[in-house]
XYZ file of C-alpha atoms in Angstrom:
98
model
C 10.828 -9.888 34.024
C 9.034 -11.889 31.337
C 9.978 -11.427 27.700
C 8.159 -13.319 25.008
C 8.266 -13.346 21.086
C 5.708 -10.368 20.863
C 8.159 -7.956 22.612
C 6.117 -7.602 25.718
C 7.369 -6.997 29.286
C 4.772 -7.464 32.073
C 1.994 -7.179 29.555
C 3.071 -3.815 27.883
C 4.191 -3.917 24.322
C 7.642 -2.386 23.610
C 6.629 -1.728 20.021
C 3.101 -0.368 19.291
C 1.514 -2.604 16.522
C 0.169 0.029 14.116
C -0.834 -0.690 10.807
C -1.037 1.657 7.748
C -2.818 1.613 4.469
C -2.874 3.300 1.023
C -5.935 3.241 -1.153
C -7.235 4.847 -4.427
C -9.329 4.563 -7.645
C -8.160 3.375 -11.185
C -9.737 4.662 -14.234
C -9.080 4.546 -17.852
C -10.812 7.137 -20.374
C -13.302 7.977 -17.420
C -14.164 4.336 -16.876
C -13.524 2.261 -13.843
C -11.134 -0.650 -14.670
C -9.544 -3.628 -12.876
C -5.746 -3.285 -12.804
C -2.886 -4.763 -10.852
C -1.693 -1.982 -8.361
C 1.734 -2.316 -6.584
C 3.506 -0.225 -4.068
C 7.379 -0.083 -4.030
C 9.655 1.593 -1.636
C 10.555 4.821 -3.419
C 14.214 4.747 -2.389
C 15.110 1.037 -2.341
C 12.429 -0.244 -4.840
C 11.583 -3.053 -2.349
C 7.999 -4.463 -2.715
C 5.746 -3.145 -0.147
C 2.434 -4.598 -1.187
C -0.178 -5.231 -4.174
C -3.588 -5.832 -5.097
C -5.936 -5.606 -7.961
C -8.530 -2.858 -8.265
C -12.167 -3.679 -8.618
C -13.714 -3.521 -12.104
C -16.998 -2.307 -11.163
C -15.709 0.639 -8.758
C -11.809 0.980 -9.803
C -11.314 1.017 -5.821
C -8.120 -0.614 -4.613
C -6.531 -0.862 -1.072
C -3.258 -2.056 0.142
C -3.602 -2.634 4.068
C -0.933 -3.782 6.767
C 1.780 -1.616 5.795
C 4.355 -0.557 8.531
C 4.756 2.931 9.624
C 6.991 4.622 6.704
C 8.569 8.108 6.359
C 6.284 10.655 4.402
C 6.305 10.331 0.513
C 8.052 7.149 0.672
C 6.153 4.819 -1.562
C 5.860 4.595 -5.529
C 2.634 3.262 -6.562
C 1.990 1.809 -9.890
C -1.413 0.843 -11.608
C -0.277 -1.289 -14.606
C -2.145 -2.321 -17.906
C -1.298 -5.804 -18.536
C -2.643 -5.522 -22.280
C -0.175 -2.727 -22.920
C -2.453 -0.539 -24.542
C -1.983 2.390 -22.095
C 0.935 3.639 -20.070
C 1.186 2.637 -16.329
C -0.368 5.161 -13.875
C 2.548 6.365 -11.630
C 2.066 8.124 -8.101
C 5.603 8.741 -6.767
C 5.255 10.458 -3.435
C 2.602 8.419 -1.430
C 2.376 8.652 2.246
C 0.443 5.736 4.233
C -2.449 6.523 6.333
C -3.001 4.905 9.793
C -5.757 2.437 9.580
C -8.857 3.145 11.659
């Protein structure tokens, strides 16, 4: 039996390497904006990932997340100028990346 660091026995993975993602769009007053977006574990508040939304489209995506329980992420979009409150989504479930 051969076992290596990638947890394979005879070429078959013991743990499937699946990657999940979350994505969305950030708007302020109906306009697309660039904002930091962070994902936290809803229960432990552990950091799960972050990015910045695109200024022209407002689109953001956090990829490479592990498989997590349903509704286990808290996602925040933060206005660094402190002119508006953070946008909060508190029951987010990652989707399997295609």
